[in-house]
XYZ file of C-alpha atoms in Angstrom:
723
model
C 8.986 -22.370 26.113
C 8.819 -19.697 29.340
C 11.536 -20.157 30.782
C 11.843 -18.380 34.538
C 14.647 -15.580 35.108
C 17.847 -16.678 35.459
C 20.091 -15.826 38.135
C 22.833 -14.420 36.316
C 20.293 -12.221 34.821
C 18.567 -11.933 38.738
C 22.453 -10.820 39.234
C 22.391 -7.882 36.181
C 19.517 -5.951 36.738
C 19.981 -5.211 40.923
C 22.585 -3.506 39.096
C 21.008 -2.014 37.048
C 18.853 -0.868 39.674
C 21.911 0.092 41.860
C 22.886 2.641 39.533
C 19.352 3.361 38.949
C 19.158 4.784 42.496
C 21.721 8.046 41.180
C 19.160 8.147 37.662
C 17.127 11.302 38.967
C 13.591 9.390 38.700
C 12.215 11.605 35.559
C 8.346 8.745 35.827
C 7.815 10.744 39.138
C 4.651 12.835 37.393
C 3.700 9.391 35.795
C 0.594 8.872 34.650
C -0.255 5.721 37.128
C 2.841 3.644 35.963
C 4.821 3.420 32.344
C 6.592 1.661 30.972
C 9.096 1.289 27.713
C 9.476 -0.015 24.211
C 12.859 0.533 23.335
C 14.061 -2.430 20.771
C 13.988 -1.057 17.075
C 14.339 1.795 15.495
C 11.502 3.370 16.945
C 10.474 4.181 20.518
C 8.347 4.906 22.498
C 6.603 4.279 26.499
C 2.952 3.443 26.874
C 0.671 3.578 29.833
C -0.978 0.765 32.330
C -4.962 3.022 31.707
C -5.268 1.415 28.144
C -3.781 5.276 26.088
C -0.855 7.449 26.628
C -1.806 11.204 27.931
C -0.775 14.117 27.194
C 2.449 14.857 29.585
C 1.963 11.044 30.817
C 5.340 9.917 31.613
C 7.115 12.884 32.690
C 6.298 16.829 33.214
C 6.605 17.499 28.961
C 4.472 17.172 26.209
C 6.600 16.126 23.393
C 7.608 13.189 24.913
C 7.770 9.209 22.968
C 7.562 8.216 19.238
C 10.768 8.643 18.951
C 12.258 7.996 15.560
C 14.856 7.601 14.174
C 15.836 6.984 18.267
C 19.252 6.779 17.792
C 18.618 10.565 17.569
C 18.245 12.332 21.050
C 14.252 13.390 21.860
C 13.778 13.106 18.524
C 10.489 12.345 19.593
C 6.975 13.872 17.620
C 3.904 12.026 19.882
C 2.528 14.983 21.708
C -0.938 13.554 23.214
C -2.512 10.781 22.767
C -7.054 10.696 23.911
C -8.561 6.854 23.831
C -11.965 7.849 23.605
C -15.201 4.726 24.747
C -18.964 5.993 24.224
C -22.188 3.769 24.225
C -25.875 4.720 23.986
C -28.579 4.360 26.457
C -26.079 3.211 29.041
C -27.962 2.922 32.519
C -24.832 2.872 35.275
C -24.195 1.054 38.694
C -26.370 3.643 40.625
C -29.099 3.633 37.658
C -28.250 7.014 35.886
C -29.179 6.380 32.964
C -26.801 8.324 30.540
C -27.337 9.003 26.000
C -24.967 9.000 25.540
C -22.265 7.715 27.890
C -18.247 8.580 27.042
C -15.052 7.507 29.550
C -12.382 9.500 27.885
C -8.134 8.587 28.620
C -6.152 11.775 27.590
C -5.937 13.553 25.433
C -5.990 14.747 29.337
C -7.034 13.465 31.026
C -5.673 10.340 33.270
C -8.748 8.461 33.340
C -9.687 7.528 37.002
C -12.453 5.600 37.958
C -13.398 5.609 33.813
C -9.995 2.636 33.294
C -9.640 0.708 35.973
C -6.104 -1.275 35.096
C -5.647 -5.068 35.883
C -2.249 -6.160 34.568
C 0.473 -4.511 32.100
C 3.407 -7.243 31.546
C 5.846 -7.408 28.555
C 7.118 -10.253 27.743
C 10.300 -11.175 25.432
C 11.433 -13.840 23.450
C 15.307 -14.218 24.544
C 16.746 -12.276 26.948
C 17.804 -9.412 26.608
C 21.234 -8.481 25.834
C 23.439 -7.065 28.913
C 25.762 -4.076 27.749
C 27.992 -3.364 30.520
C 30.952 -0.138 29.661
C 33.853 0.055 32.975
C 31.705 -2.661 34.695
C 27.915 -0.715 35.042
C 25.261 -1.224 32.750
C 24.481 1.162 30.101
C 21.226 1.559 28.786
C 18.359 4.149 28.220
C 15.353 3.586 29.848
C 15.736 0.876 31.951
C 13.070 -2.688 30.672
C 10.954 -4.054 32.428
C 10.985 -7.761 31.341
C 7.591 -9.910 33.131
C 9.039 -13.438 31.003
C 11.274 -14.453 27.931
C 9.339 -17.130 26.037
C 10.244 -18.606 22.293
C 6.549 -19.075 21.788
C 6.787 -14.907 21.834
C 6.374 -14.135 17.808
C 7.267 -10.322 18.001
C 10.660 -9.966 19.891
C 8.519 -7.437 23.018
C 5.306 -7.747 23.911
C 3.169 -5.592 26.108
C -0.632 -6.873 27.536
C -2.532 -4.172 29.954
C -5.859 -5.394 31.040
C -8.100 -3.212 31.752
C -11.087 -3.199 32.959
C -14.428 0.359 32.987
C -16.670 1.617 33.893
C -18.571 1.232 30.765
C -18.105 -2.678 31.802
C -15.846 -3.453 28.924
C -12.822 -5.880 29.673
C -9.366 -3.699 27.381
C -6.806 -6.311 26.712
C -4.973 -4.484 24.905
C -0.798 -6.700 22.310
C 1.559 -3.691 21.618
C 3.888 -6.286 19.296
C 7.258 -4.841 18.649
C 9.779 -6.023 16.077
C 13.918 -5.901 15.635
C 13.618 -6.942 12.464
C 15.312 -3.976 10.259
C 12.734 -3.579 7.462
C 10.269 -4.274 10.476
C 11.362 -1.758 13.904
C 9.514 1.548 13.164
C 5.977 0.470 14.157
C 4.493 -0.555 16.586
C 0.639 -3.241 16.166
C -2.052 -2.498 19.008
C -4.217 -5.495 19.108
C -7.442 -4.141 21.216
C -9.420 -7.204 22.262
C -13.400 -5.054 24.125
C -15.221 -7.687 26.236
C -18.916 -6.869 27.133
C -18.177 -8.340 31.104
C -18.786 -6.057 33.016
C -17.489 -4.543 36.244
C -17.545 -6.275 39.588
C -15.373 -4.062 41.647
C -17.994 -1.564 41.715
C -21.438 -3.034 40.927
C -21.559 -3.135 37.622
C -23.347 -6.080 35.508
C -22.765 -7.015 31.923
C -25.794 -5.513 30.182
C -26.369 -5.169 26.005
C -24.525 -2.333 25.072
C -25.653 0.016 21.558
C -23.841 1.803 19.436
C -20.769 0.997 20.347
C -17.599 4.019 19.830
C -14.514 3.059 20.369
C -11.863 6.041 19.087
C -8.560 7.973 19.315
C -6.809 11.429 18.604
C -3.233 12.151 17.922
C -2.309 14.708 19.035
C 2.142 15.373 16.721
C 4.279 16.960 17.000
C 7.594 15.907 14.826
C 10.687 16.227 15.711
C 11.204 16.166 19.662
C 11.810 19.616 21.563
C 15.570 20.089 19.418
C 13.727 21.643 16.846
C 10.445 22.860 18.520
C 13.137 25.249 20.632
C 14.873 25.728 17.529
C 12.174 26.759 14.999
C 9.279 27.702 17.875
C 8.840 27.051 21.463
C 5.234 27.022 20.047
C 6.544 24.548 17.202
C 6.664 22.150 20.518
C 2.839 21.622 20.776
C 2.016 20.959 17.013
C 0.942 24.326 16.154
C 2.284 23.963 12.984
C 1.611 19.973 12.110
C 0.396 19.510 8.978
C -1.526 16.671 8.836
C -3.246 14.277 6.080
C -4.020 10.723 4.839
C -4.529 7.916 2.564
C -7.156 5.617 1.435
C -10.049 6.467 3.200
C -13.213 8.293 0.527
C -12.420 12.010 0.942
C -8.430 10.850 -0.391
C -9.505 8.027 -3.230
C -11.280 10.934 -4.068
C -8.802 13.687 -4.470
C -7.645 13.327 -8.175
C -4.600 15.526 -6.333
C -3.536 12.349 -4.902
C -1.568 9.594 -7.015
C -3.452 6.332 -7.225
C -0.101 4.249 -6.377
C -0.274 6.398 -2.305
C -4.104 5.498 -2.005
C -3.769 1.406 -1.499
C -2.864 1.826 2.057
C -5.609 3.691 4.654
C -2.979 5.485 6.285
C -3.092 9.192 8.692
C 0.264 11.329 9.032
C 1.450 14.198 9.371
C 4.456 16.375 9.742
C 6.630 19.889 10.816
C 4.636 22.690 8.174
C 5.180 25.393 8.390
C 5.292 27.871 10.576
C 6.023 31.647 10.199
C 6.803 32.834 13.089
C 10.750 30.105 13.125
C 13.753 31.353 13.653
C 15.496 32.252 10.577
C 19.161 32.561 10.010
C 20.878 36.370 9.548
C 20.855 37.683 6.268
C 24.116 36.295 5.170
C 25.260 33.010 6.406
C 23.252 31.463 4.039
C 22.532 31.736 0.037
C 18.871 30.522 1.586
C 18.794 32.990 4.055
C 16.392 35.468 2.365
C 14.224 32.828 2.181
C 14.924 30.158 4.885
C 12.149 28.857 5.892
C 11.397 25.972 8.472
C 9.721 22.238 6.841
C 12.267 20.123 7.430
C 13.613 22.243 10.950
C 16.545 22.955 9.180
C 19.419 23.316 12.346
C 21.312 26.105 12.251
C 21.508 28.043 16.199
C 22.852 26.425 18.449
C 21.596 27.968 21.603
C 17.622 27.736 20.053
C 15.339 30.581 20.096
C 15.517 31.213 24.003
C 19.923 31.177 24.110
C 19.937 27.759 26.259
C 18.996 23.983 24.265
C 19.763 21.678 26.222
C 20.078 19.229 23.166
C 21.591 21.032 20.737
C 25.030 20.355 19.978
C 26.985 23.013 17.725
C 27.838 20.720 15.571
C 24.301 19.994 14.186
C 24.855 23.954 13.475
C 25.634 22.529 9.514
C 22.302 22.993 9.476
C 21.469 19.232 9.745
C 17.232 18.561 9.301
C 16.114 18.393 12.878
C 12.480 17.450 12.546
C 12.524 14.971 8.793
C 10.644 12.315 10.154
C 6.589 11.113 8.854
C 4.003 10.059 11.711
C 1.642 8.532 11.186
C -0.788 4.732 11.955
C -2.550 2.747 9.795
C -5.599 0.466 10.976
C -4.916 -3.135 10.104
C -8.166 -4.466 10.974
C -12.069 -5.004 13.069
C -14.680 -6.876 13.295
C -17.807 -6.370 11.179
C -20.094 -7.983 15.091
C -18.673 -9.425 17.399
C -20.046 -12.526 15.357
C -18.207 -12.388 11.883
C -14.955 -11.947 12.361
C -14.597 -11.088 8.881
C -12.485 -7.568 8.581
C -14.213 -5.346 8.242
C -13.857 -3.228 5.305
C -15.551 -0.111 6.442
C -13.963 -0.131 8.815
C -12.622 2.902 10.489
C -15.160 4.594 10.330
C -14.258 7.856 11.141
C -11.882 9.566 9.524
C -11.462 13.036 10.892
C -9.677 16.163 12.143
C -10.017 18.155 15.416
C -8.893 21.470 16.848
C -5.806 20.192 19.433
C -6.935 23.253 22.472
C -11.666 22.176 21.084
C -13.285 22.505 24.720
C -13.232 18.588 24.365
C -10.149 17.628 24.691
C -9.865 19.980 27.852
C -11.255 16.547 29.827
C -11.845 16.414 33.257
C -12.381 14.748 36.162
C -16.378 16.252 35.252
C -16.609 15.255 32.178
C -17.949 11.454 32.448
C -20.643 13.340 34.497
C -21.522 15.884 32.050
C -24.186 15.215 29.462
C -23.566 18.126 26.861
C -19.963 17.953 27.103
C -20.327 13.750 26.099
C -22.501 14.402 23.387
C -20.019 16.930 22.186
C -17.480 13.735 21.981
C -19.802 11.906 21.234
C -20.349 13.580 17.414
C -17.090 13.354 17.273
C -16.717 9.847 16.790
C -19.377 9.397 14.684
C -18.408 12.724 12.562
C -17.563 9.986 9.683
C -15.290 11.553 6.676
C -13.996 14.804 7.274
C -12.053 17.831 4.547
C -8.402 17.104 5.152
C -7.192 20.017 7.639
C -3.454 20.131 4.899
C -5.798 20.252 2.118
C -8.009 23.166 4.090
C -4.579 24.804 4.765
C -3.012 24.593 0.579
C -5.285 23.385 -1.533
C -3.601 22.522 -4.494
C -1.331 20.343 -2.739
C 1.492 22.251 -3.283
C 3.441 21.557 0.621
C 6.281 22.466 -0.197
C 5.287 26.274 -1.154
C 3.268 26.299 2.325
C 3.127 30.197 3.262
C 0.186 29.943 5.063
C 0.630 28.221 8.680
C -1.187 24.957 9.073
C -3.587 26.071 12.941
C -6.003 27.706 10.986
C -9.926 27.402 11.886
C -10.711 26.445 15.684
C -7.435 24.612 15.480
C -6.362 28.784 15.412
C -4.558 28.350 20.039
C -3.150 24.433 19.269
C -2.964 23.289 16.282
C -5.073 19.847 14.456
C -5.413 16.544 16.067
C -5.591 12.802 13.951
C -9.097 11.319 15.171
C -9.350 7.859 13.760
C -12.702 6.089 15.139
C -14.843 2.193 15.141
C -17.962 1.526 15.675
C -20.751 1.410 15.648
C -21.216 -1.971 17.641
C -23.657 -3.868 18.727
C -22.139 -5.822 22.259
C -24.450 -8.596 24.095
C -22.851 -9.454 27.898
C -19.820 -11.904 26.711
C -19.560 -10.931 23.494
C -15.750 -9.039 22.475
C -14.830 -7.096 19.792
C -11.242 -6.962 18.519
C -9.260 -3.305 15.880
C -5.941 -3.476 15.729
C -3.894 -0.412 14.783
C -0.367 0.266 13.729
C 1.427 3.452 14.643
C 4.802 3.637 12.655
C 7.239 7.024 11.841
C 9.857 7.511 8.671
C 11.091 9.234 6.695
C 14.836 10.695 5.816
C 17.513 9.213 8.259
C 20.110 10.701 9.790
C 23.176 11.069 7.460
C 20.419 12.737 4.448
C 19.301 15.228 7.098
C 23.081 15.809 7.382
C 23.851 15.826 3.659
C 20.712 17.450 2.490
C 20.668 20.255 5.297
C 24.015 20.615 4.329
C 23.381 21.017 0.908
C 20.854 24.421 2.184
C 22.754 25.813 4.136
C 25.380 26.253 1.245
C 22.671 27.403 -1.657
C 23.383 23.498 -4.112
C 18.838 23.061 -3.192
C 16.710 25.825 -2.971
C 14.377 25.757 -0.152
C 11.997 24.212 -2.236
C 13.728 21.232 -2.906
C 14.803 20.829 0.546
C 10.746 20.780 1.419
C 10.754 18.471 -1.530
C 12.707 16.069 0.086
C 11.333 16.401 3.055
C 7.881 15.494 2.206
C 9.112 12.941 0.091
C 9.287 10.941 3.314
C 5.336 10.483 3.357
C 5.321 7.422 0.994
C 8.650 5.133 3.170
C 5.715 5.766 5.659
C 3.122 4.241 2.874
C 5.444 1.256 2.252
C 6.372 0.863 7.151
C 2.113 0.781 6.774
C 2.407 -1.320 4.067
C 4.649 -3.656 5.606
C 2.471 -3.296 9.805
C -0.544 -4.588 7.217
C 1.361 -7.488 5.700
C 3.288 -8.855 8.701
C 0.438 -8.827 10.410
C -1.977 -10.515 7.942
C 0.951 -13.345 8.512
C 1.016 -14.754 11.543
C 4.132 -12.203 12.019
C 6.132 -14.625 10.046
C 8.657 -12.129 8.924
C 12.595 -13.214 9.034
C 14.860 -13.413 11.481
C 17.987 -12.617 12.376
C 19.967 -14.162 13.724
C 20.354 -13.139 16.984
C 22.563 -10.397 19.480
C 25.535 -11.194 21.642
C 24.542 -12.041 25.081
C 26.342 -9.755 27.293
C 28.014 -6.645 25.774
C 31.479 -5.875 27.077
C 33.393 -2.084 26.907
C 35.968 -1.004 29.221
C 39.065 2.206 28.680
C 42.256 1.225 28.511
C 45.432 2.926 28.911
C 45.631 1.908 25.112
C 43.406 0.758 24.355
C 39.770 0.545 24.448
C 38.226 -3.607 24.928
C 35.780 -5.261 23.385
C 34.634 -8.602 24.447
C 31.534 -9.833 24.255
C 30.029 -13.734 24.843
C 27.508 -15.057 22.161
C 23.395 -15.694 22.159
C 23.088 -19.205 22.886
C 20.911 -19.225 20.194
C 24.018 -17.509 17.274
C 23.826 -19.779 14.891
C 20.593 -19.704 14.049
C 19.167 -17.372 11.169
C 21.940 -17.472 9.256
C 24.005 -16.333 11.139
C 27.781 -15.846 9.722
C 29.581 -13.640 12.339
C 30.080 -9.903 14.448
C 30.037 -6.521 13.464
C 31.478 -3.866 15.762
C 30.013 0.234 14.971
C 31.458 3.463 16.567
C 30.864 7.247 17.427
C 32.400 10.095 18.534
C 31.412 12.365 20.523
C 27.976 12.028 21.376
C 25.899 8.764 21.622
C 23.538 9.796 18.880
C 26.153 10.861 16.090
C 27.329 8.668 13.340
C 28.504 5.545 14.216
C 30.814 3.181 11.015
C 31.856 0.241 11.591
C 35.298 -0.680 12.930
C 35.132 -4.027 12.449
C 33.804 -7.142 11.350
C 34.748 -11.057 11.554
C 33.430 -13.848 9.635
C 31.875 -12.840 5.698
C 33.341 -10.806 3.302
C 35.779 -8.451 3.927
C 34.310 -5.056 3.931
C 35.647 -2.750 0.998
C 36.578 0.031 3.176
C 40.140 -0.245 4.143
C 39.459 1.136 7.344
C 38.027 -1.788 9.467
C 39.640 -4.095 11.451
C 38.776 -7.408 9.781
C 39.500 -10.866 11.108
C 38.115 -14.643 8.506
C 36.960 -16.725 11.423
C 34.414 -15.755 14.662
C 36.335 -14.882 17.351
C 34.407 -12.922 20.339
C 36.823 -9.928 20.702
C 38.291 -6.444 20.062
C 41.051 -4.046 20.895
C 40.026 -0.572 19.754
C 43.354 1.350 19.273
C 42.515 4.063 17.387
C 41.052 5.899 20.379
C 42.770 9.557 21.165
C 42.376 10.098 24.437
C 40.538 12.708 25.409
C 37.076 11.912 22.961
C 34.241 9.753 23.542
C 33.821 6.435 22.314
C 30.615 4.518 21.910
C 29.835 1.338 19.504
C 27.222 -0.870 19.489
C 27.433 -4.536 17.640
C 25.286 -6.899 15.531
C 25.808 -10.297 14.761
C 24.510 -10.302 11.115
C 23.670 -13.370 7.838
C 23.430 -15.180 4.532
C 21.728 -12.719 2.572
C 18.273 -13.505 1.561
C 15.822 -13.503 -0.672
C 13.432 -11.159 -1.098
C 9.716 -12.315 0.944
C 6.995 -11.049 -0.729
C 4.770 -11.429 1.838
C 5.568 -9.440 4.744
C 7.403 -7.166 2.336
C 10.807 -7.521 3.658
C 13.136 -6.771 0.752
C 15.734 -8.921 -0.569
C 19.925 -8.583 1.358
C 21.437 -9.620 4.939
C 18.911 -9.603 7.736
C 21.615 -8.299 10.946
C 21.027 -8.173 14.401
C 18.661 -5.268 16.002
C 21.966 -2.356 17.101
C 19.481 -0.980 20.184
C 19.674 -4.310 21.882
C 23.957 -3.266 22.451
C 23.957 0.622 22.443
C 26.077 1.815 24.784
C 24.915 5.105 26.202
C 27.483 5.709 28.279
C 30.866 6.656 27.151
C 34.036 4.750 26.926
C 37.388 6.450 27.032
C 41.385 5.913 26.895
C 42.428 5.586 30.495
C 45.723 7.366 32.700
C 48.808 5.106 30.700
C 50.904 2.726 32.409
C 54.035 3.711 33.706
C 57.007 2.918 32.258
C 59.973 3.223 35.942
C 58.877 2.122 38.763
C 59.769 5.223 40.818
C 57.019 6.920 39.072
C 54.209 3.824 41.234
C 51.873 5.755 43.695
C 49.895 5.007 46.072
C 46.901 6.987 47.640
C 46.257 7.974 49.650
C 48.958 7.457 51.795
C 48.223 7.141 54.716
C 44.899 5.760 54.512
C 42.943 7.265 56.588
C 39.286 6.029 57.525
C 38.691 8.905 59.576
C 39.307 11.483 57.001
C 37.101 12.693 53.828
C 40.116 12.773 52.634
C 38.920 10.006 49.730
C 35.412 11.867 49.880
C 36.813 14.998 48.137
C 39.261 12.862 44.944
C 36.947 10.346 44.206
C 33.032 12.607 44.688
C 30.039 10.279 44.957
C 31.928 7.001 45.328
C 33.024 4.048 47.958
C 35.797 4.161 49.472
C 39.301 3.375 48.235
C 42.573 3.109 47.894
C 44.457 4.055 43.835
C 47.293 2.216 42.575
C 48.437 4.672 40.064
C 51.529 4.347 37.379
C 51.575 1.101 37.667
C 52.469 -0.579 34.693
C 49.871 -2.326 32.294
C 50.246 -5.636 33.091
C 50.871 -6.604 37.021
C 50.245 -8.452 40.000
C 49.497 -5.894 43.195
C 50.082 -8.691 46.002
C 50.010 -7.275 49.088
C 50.720 -7.947 53.156
C 50.716 -7.398 56.250
C 53.972 -6.717 58.140
C 54.513 -10.102 58.992
C 54.199 -11.166 54.563
C 50.219 -13.029 55.022
C 48.794 -11.678 52.291
C 46.319 -10.647 52.197
C 44.939 -9.541 48.606
C 46.095 -9.745 45.155
C 44.770 -8.104 41.995
C 45.392 -8.943 38.247
C 45.561 -5.466 36.645
C 45.947 -6.604 32.594
C 44.433 -3.784 31.224
C 46.554 -1.910 29.710
C 46.383 1.038 32.104
C 48.373 3.055 35.414
C 45.789 3.026 37.600
C 44.396 -0.258 39.701
C 41.776 0.135 41.908
C 41.337 -1.453 45.585
C 38.128 -1.739 48.240
C 40.210 -2.627 51.730
C 38.271 -5.776 51.850
C 40.446 -8.629 51.634
C 40.749 -11.769 49.287
C 38.449 -13.379 52.722
C 36.290 -10.640 52.830
C 37.406 -8.780 55.302
C 37.539 -5.360 56.800
C 41.241 -4.027 56.539
C 42.455 -3.100 60.070
C 45.055 -0.975 61.038
C 48.447 -0.239 60.601
C 51.624 -0.842 57.535
C 51.460 -2.924 54.925
C 53.178 -3.870 51.808
C 52.480 -3.640 47.985
C 54.721 -5.748 45.859
C 54.153 -4.508 42.352
C 55.065 -7.365 40.004
C 55.576 -6.374 35.569
C 54.470 -9.168 34.424
C 55.904 -8.731 31.494
C 59.762 -8.063 32.561
C 59.518 -10.183 35.764
C 60.822 -6.518 37.242
C 59.088 -5.834 41.738
C 58.337 -2.446 43.131
C 58.021 -2.567 46.630
C 56.409 0.717 48.359
C 54.469 0.730 51.367
C 51.018 1.447 52.580
C 50.064 1.969 56.246
C 46.050 2.861 57.310
C 44.697 4.261 60.185
C 41.067 3.959 61.836
């Protein structure tokens, strides 16, 4: 069932839009329209053109494919390319090309080659509304077209594009929030030979059609990039390898257990020019290398860093992820819908700055350039770049930087090609692949980094730990394959709360939530609240649980029965706090069909994570003589309000009031014009000078009566308003 957006949802997103008006627009230079998927542990943005180019979302090269997304800017995507080629193609004006290649990326935007037609996002249920002190809290705003309980994934992007080849592309991107399947996205492409009436191109037979994707990965994000070397940000030292293809199956140094899934993957390799710690700062200073990107310098190589926090100088590993992609399905032919076991037909590598990657508006008219591109698309399975760099396979002892040969200027990228296919008018081809990330967890990165700093493990042992993350990536891809083959039938966790409110108070931070209408579904048991201090991307710890078995940690607050409120009374004044709430269910048995392990399923943290800090506010006043009103007199024409409350609408403040009180405001004639019920435990309340009948107050003297609801004491104050 598909349902329209509710009035409540409209109001929330109007409030979100109002917040966005004061947020810098970092998508002003985007590659057309772009949208984020951010419901699992891996986040990424997507373009309406059907491919994501370098600097296509913001003017920053390393942006997207963010994992673990809990940690700020752990991006691994530098650029992608999406090329389609065919032979003996006659265009709309009668020119014949052999071959004809069109491209979006890695640098070219695809203008006049790819024509967006639709770009929609669907959700399986209404996204939770997260509020901090009454304001929406989010990382990137979501743009949901519709909510439908028939959607099999938690987010579904449907992207339709036509091309100058007359191929219409429908791209479906599936994303999942279940914790064992939330670190990959599945891309399902259907290419249909429709012609392109918008440019006067009738559908015609297309021969030797190749579909090719290029991936320029630079794992780690800007933080480790600045920490290691600026060139690491564009992947100059990226190491690229593969499993499951002919060259890998024939490599005796690769364990057979790693070759049961086709996968191409990348990690942050050795950088011979990496920034290194001074001698004597660690027993490993002399043998230090950057694999895993130990963060030892809070200012980075330039002396300034936006992304590195001082607390990270415990040598936390800042780039211990493995990223990659895996084929899931390809049609044998337009008339044979069985899976083609020989696809993709190309799994190769290319220098990230080779001439064919420098495509531009003129490339589609250069036969020489398109011939070179088509040759790359059809070159088959080539030797693996990582093994060309370190032929022994001892990557934890790497001594040569990865940008060898044609990769010297900018490093190496991966390329995957499908085809060749022949499509008659009206025929179509389906190709499906997954992109994902995995590796060491945040806690493991902290622990291993600290061990490395202290010298309790060697450089090689640190590197072995990082490289073992490839095994987790392979399991991620196996799960993607299993999920797709099952028809997206993975077990589902309970639904997250519909609303999550966090409000700072004088003696507590109050957290309340409203249940999802389907709260009792999927084995629901109870709720858990997790908290981080100082930064939204630091470690989160369980602070509260209701329902289920009492946690073993005695510091966790626990209610045996279901509740919808929790007061965090352990918060300390002056410290910022971040939260998320999850719904958890009963333990389930392992599901071998979808490779989902046994255990509890828990709603994903990114549905309810707060991105804005909550603080303890001014403590409540203890005596009536502490209460004051400011500004008083309230002079409408004065700029005092702007100075007192910058970037906010004019308001009148009541300071040092009781934490539980009612403020009644009267005219001189005794007419009650406003009541403010104040129950959050703080000593502050504010009034926007609008009466209960929605009228702006006029000049005059007003009487404010503050009644302490705990003691019954009343305090009377005068307020002067001058217009």
